[in-house]
mmCIF file of C-alpha atoms in Angstrom:
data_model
loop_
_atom_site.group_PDB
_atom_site.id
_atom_site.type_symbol
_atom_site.label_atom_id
_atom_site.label_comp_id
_atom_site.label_asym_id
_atom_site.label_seq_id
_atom_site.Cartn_x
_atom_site.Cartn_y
_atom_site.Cartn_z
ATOM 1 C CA UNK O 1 46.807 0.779 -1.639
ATOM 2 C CA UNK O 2 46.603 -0.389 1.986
ATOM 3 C CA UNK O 3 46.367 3.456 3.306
ATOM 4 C CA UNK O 4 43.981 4.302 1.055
ATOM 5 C CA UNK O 5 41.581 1.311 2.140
ATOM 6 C CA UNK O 6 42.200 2.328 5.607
ATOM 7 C CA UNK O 7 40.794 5.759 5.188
ATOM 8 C CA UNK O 8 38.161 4.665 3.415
ATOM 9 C CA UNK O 9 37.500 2.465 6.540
ATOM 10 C CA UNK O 10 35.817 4.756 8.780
ATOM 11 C CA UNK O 11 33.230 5.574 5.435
ATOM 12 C CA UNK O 12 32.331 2.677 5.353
ATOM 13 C CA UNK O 13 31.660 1.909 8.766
ATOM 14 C CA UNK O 14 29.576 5.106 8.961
ATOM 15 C CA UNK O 15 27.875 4.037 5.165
ATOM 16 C CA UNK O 16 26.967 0.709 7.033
ATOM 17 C CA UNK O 17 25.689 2.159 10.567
ATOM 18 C CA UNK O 18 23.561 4.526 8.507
ATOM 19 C CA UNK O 19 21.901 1.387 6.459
ATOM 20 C CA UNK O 20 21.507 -0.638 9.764
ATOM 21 C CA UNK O 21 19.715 2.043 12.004
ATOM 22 C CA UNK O 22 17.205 2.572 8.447
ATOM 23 C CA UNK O 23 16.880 -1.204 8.611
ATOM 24 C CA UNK O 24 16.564 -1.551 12.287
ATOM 25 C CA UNK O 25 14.101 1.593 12.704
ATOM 26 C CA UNK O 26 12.156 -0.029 9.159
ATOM 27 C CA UNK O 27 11.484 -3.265 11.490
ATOM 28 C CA UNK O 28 11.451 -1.758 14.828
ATOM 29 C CA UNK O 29 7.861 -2.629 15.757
ATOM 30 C CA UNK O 30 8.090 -6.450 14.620
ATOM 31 C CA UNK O 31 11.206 -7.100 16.343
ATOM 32 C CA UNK O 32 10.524 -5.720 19.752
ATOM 33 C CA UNK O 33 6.425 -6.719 20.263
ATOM 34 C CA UNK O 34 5.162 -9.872 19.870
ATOM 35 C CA UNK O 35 1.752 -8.825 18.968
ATOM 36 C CA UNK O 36 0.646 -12.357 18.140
ATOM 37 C CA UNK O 37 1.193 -13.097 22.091
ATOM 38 C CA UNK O 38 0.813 -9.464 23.704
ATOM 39 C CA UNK O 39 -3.091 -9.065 24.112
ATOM 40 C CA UNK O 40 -3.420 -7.612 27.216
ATOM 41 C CA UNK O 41 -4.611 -4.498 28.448
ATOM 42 C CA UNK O 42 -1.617 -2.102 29.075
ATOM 43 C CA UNK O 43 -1.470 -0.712 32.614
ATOM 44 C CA UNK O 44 -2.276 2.673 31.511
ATOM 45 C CA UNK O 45 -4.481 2.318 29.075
ATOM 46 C CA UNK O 46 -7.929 4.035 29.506
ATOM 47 C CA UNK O 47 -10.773 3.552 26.489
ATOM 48 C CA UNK O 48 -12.315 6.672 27.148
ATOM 49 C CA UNK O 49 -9.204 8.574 27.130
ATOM 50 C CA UNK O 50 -7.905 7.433 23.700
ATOM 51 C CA UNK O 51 -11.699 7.796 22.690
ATOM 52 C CA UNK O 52 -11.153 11.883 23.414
ATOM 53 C CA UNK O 53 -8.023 11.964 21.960
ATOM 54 C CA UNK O 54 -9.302 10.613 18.587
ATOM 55 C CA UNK O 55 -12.100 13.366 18.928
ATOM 56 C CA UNK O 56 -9.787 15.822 19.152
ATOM 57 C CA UNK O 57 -7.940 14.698 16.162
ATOM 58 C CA UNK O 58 -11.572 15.374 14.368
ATOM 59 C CA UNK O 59 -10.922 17.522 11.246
ATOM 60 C CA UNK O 60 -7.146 17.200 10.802
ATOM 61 C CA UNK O 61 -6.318 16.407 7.381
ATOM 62 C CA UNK O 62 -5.724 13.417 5.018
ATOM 63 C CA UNK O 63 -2.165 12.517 4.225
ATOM 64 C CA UNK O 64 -0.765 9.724 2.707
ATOM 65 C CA UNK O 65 1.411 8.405 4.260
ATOM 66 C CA UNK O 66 0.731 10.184 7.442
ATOM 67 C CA UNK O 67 1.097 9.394 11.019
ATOM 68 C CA UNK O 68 0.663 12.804 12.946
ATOM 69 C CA UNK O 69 -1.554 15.597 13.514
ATOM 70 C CA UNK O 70 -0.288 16.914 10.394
ATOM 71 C CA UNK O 71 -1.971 14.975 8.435
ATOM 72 C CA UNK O 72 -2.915 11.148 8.854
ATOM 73 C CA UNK O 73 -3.829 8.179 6.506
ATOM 74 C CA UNK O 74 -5.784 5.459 8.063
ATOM 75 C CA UNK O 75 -3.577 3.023 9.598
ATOM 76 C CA UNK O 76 -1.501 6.233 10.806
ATOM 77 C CA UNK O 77 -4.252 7.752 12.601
ATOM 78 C CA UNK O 78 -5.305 4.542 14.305
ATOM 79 C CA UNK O 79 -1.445 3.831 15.042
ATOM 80 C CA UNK O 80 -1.423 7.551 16.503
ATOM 81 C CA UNK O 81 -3.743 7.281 18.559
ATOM 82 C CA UNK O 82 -3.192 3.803 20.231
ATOM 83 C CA UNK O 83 0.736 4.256 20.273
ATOM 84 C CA UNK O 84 0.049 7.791 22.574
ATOM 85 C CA UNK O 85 -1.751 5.502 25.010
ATOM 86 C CA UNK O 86 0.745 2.968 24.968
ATOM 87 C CA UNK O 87 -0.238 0.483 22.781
ATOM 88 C CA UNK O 88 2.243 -0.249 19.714
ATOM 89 C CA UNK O 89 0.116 -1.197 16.481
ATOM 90 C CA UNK O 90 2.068 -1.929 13.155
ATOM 91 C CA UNK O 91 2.056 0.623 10.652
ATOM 92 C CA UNK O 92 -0.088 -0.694 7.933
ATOM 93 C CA UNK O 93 -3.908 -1.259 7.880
ATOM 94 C CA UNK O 94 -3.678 -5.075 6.610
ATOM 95 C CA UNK O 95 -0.867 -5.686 9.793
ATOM 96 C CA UNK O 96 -2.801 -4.236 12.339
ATOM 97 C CA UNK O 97 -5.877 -6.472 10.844
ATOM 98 C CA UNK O 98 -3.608 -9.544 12.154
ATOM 99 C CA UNK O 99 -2.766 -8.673 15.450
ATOM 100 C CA UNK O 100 -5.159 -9.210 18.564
ATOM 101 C CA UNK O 101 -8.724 -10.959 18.803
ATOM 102 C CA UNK O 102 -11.031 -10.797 16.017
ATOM 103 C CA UNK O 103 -14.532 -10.266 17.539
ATOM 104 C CA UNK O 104 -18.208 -10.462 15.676
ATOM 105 C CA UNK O 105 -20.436 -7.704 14.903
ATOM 106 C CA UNK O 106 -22.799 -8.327 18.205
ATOM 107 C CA UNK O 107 -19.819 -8.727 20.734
ATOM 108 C CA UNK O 108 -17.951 -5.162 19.478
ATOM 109 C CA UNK O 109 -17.366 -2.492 21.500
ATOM 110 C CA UNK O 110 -15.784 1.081 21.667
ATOM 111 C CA UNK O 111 -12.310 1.046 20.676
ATOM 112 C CA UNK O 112 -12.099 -2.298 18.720
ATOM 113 C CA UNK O 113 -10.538 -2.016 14.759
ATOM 114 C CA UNK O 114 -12.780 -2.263 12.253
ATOM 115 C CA UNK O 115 -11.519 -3.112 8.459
ATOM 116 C CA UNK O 116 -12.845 -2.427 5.275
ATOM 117 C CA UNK O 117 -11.839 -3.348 1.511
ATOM 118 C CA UNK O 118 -11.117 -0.685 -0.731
ATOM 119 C CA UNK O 119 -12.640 0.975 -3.663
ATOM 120 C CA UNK O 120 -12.704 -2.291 -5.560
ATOM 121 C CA UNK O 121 -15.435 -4.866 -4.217
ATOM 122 C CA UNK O 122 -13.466 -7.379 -5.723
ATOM 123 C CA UNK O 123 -10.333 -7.081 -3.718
ATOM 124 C CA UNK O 124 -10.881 -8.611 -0.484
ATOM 125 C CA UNK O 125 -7.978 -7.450 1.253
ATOM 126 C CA UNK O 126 -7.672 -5.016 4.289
ATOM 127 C CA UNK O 127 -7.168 -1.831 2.512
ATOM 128 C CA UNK O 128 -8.964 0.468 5.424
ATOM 129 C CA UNK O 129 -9.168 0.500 9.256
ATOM 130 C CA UNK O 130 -11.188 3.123 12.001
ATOM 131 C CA UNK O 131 -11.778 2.991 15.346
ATOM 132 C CA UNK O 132 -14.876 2.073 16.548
ATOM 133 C CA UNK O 133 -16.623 4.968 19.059
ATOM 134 C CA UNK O 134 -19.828 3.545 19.925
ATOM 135 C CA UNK O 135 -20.965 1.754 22.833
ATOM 136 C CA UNK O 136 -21.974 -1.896 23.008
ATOM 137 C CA UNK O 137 -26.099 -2.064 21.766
ATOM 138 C CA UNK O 138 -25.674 1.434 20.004
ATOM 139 C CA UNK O 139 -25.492 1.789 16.069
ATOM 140 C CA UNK O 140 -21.912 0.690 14.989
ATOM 141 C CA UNK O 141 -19.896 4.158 14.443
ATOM 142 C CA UNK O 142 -16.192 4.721 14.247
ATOM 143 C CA UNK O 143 -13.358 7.462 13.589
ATOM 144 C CA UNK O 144 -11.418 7.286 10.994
ATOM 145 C CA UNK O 145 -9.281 9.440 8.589
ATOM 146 C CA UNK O 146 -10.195 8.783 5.168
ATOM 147 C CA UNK O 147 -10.312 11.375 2.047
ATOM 148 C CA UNK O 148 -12.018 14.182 4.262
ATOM 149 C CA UNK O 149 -9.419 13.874 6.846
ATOM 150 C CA UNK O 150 -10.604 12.698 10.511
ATOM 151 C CA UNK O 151 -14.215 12.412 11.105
ATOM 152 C CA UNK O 152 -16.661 10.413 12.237
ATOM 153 C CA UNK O 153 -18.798 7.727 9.816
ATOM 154 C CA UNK O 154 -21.013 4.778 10.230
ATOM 155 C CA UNK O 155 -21.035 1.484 9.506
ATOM 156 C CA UNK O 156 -24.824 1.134 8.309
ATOM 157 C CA UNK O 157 -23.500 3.662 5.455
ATOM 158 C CA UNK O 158 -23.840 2.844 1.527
ATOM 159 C CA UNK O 159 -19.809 2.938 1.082
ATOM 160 C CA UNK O 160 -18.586 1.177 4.120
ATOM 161 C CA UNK O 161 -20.893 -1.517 5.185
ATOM 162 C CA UNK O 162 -20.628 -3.634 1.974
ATOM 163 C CA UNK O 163 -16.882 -3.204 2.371
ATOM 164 C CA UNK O 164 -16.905 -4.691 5.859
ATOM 165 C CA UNK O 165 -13.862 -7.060 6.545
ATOM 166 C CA UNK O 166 -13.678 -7.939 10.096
ATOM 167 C CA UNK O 167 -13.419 -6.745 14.301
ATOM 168 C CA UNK O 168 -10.337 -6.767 16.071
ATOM 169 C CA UNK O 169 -10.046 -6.391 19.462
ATOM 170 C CA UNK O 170 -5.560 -5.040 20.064
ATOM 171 C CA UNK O 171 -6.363 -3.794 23.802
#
């Protein structure tokens, strides 16, 4: 009995150091950024760049879930395209709505979150984030990837502004 519990030792340890690293790489981004505290600008971190890297993105499809260029749900495109300019957003669109400074309409600005509700007007949860493109005094426009894939929409539209949530501000 005692040999075969000791072979059956090393399967176990490998069963277990399989679970942990799943576990460890499910929580990765909440254990090692504090994004209540971490607010500030990263030192390479350039607006217009990751403003020409979403453009490029424009026309790659829609895939749930989907966090590269083939294919990309919301909260995967706008983690994609922060994360390759060194800033580490959560995964999904109501997390990222929780992290850095929520701003109003008049004092947004290129590259800021903006959230949305879902199909049902009822729901007022976070259900939808984009990345906001235009410049401060200009007509509120952002990038997002939504059923269409990545393009471009804006806020003033029939679908999206009643399902305005909030700003955020993560850089």
């Amino acid at each position: 009995m005692k040999k075969r519990a000791f072979t059956l030792l090393p399967f176990f340890c490998l069963l277990f150091s399989v679970c942990s690293a799943q576990e460890e790489s499910r929580y990765h981004y909440n254990k090692v950024y504090d994004y209540e505290n971490d607010t500030t600008p990263k030192k390479n971190f350039h607006l217009d760049s990751l403003l020409q890297f979403a453009d490029k993105l424009i026309g790659k499809p829609y895939l749930s879930p989907g966090r590269s260029p083939e294919g990309f749900d919301c909260s995967g495109f706008t983690f994609y395209c922060f994360r390759e300019h060194g800033i580490y957003l959560p995964y999904s669109a109501h997390e990222q709505a929780e992290i850095g400074n929520e701003v109003s309409i008049s004092e947004a600005k290129a590259g800021d979150l903006i959230f949305f509700q879902g199909y049902d007007l009822n729901d007022k949860k976070v259900h939808h984030v984009a990345i906001l493109v235009n410049k401060k005094g200009e007509k509120l426009r952002f990038v997002h990837s939504a059923s269409h894939g990545v393009h471009y929409d804006t806020f003033d539209s029939p679908y999206y502004h009643p399902r305005f949530i909030k700003i955020r501000q993560v850089y």
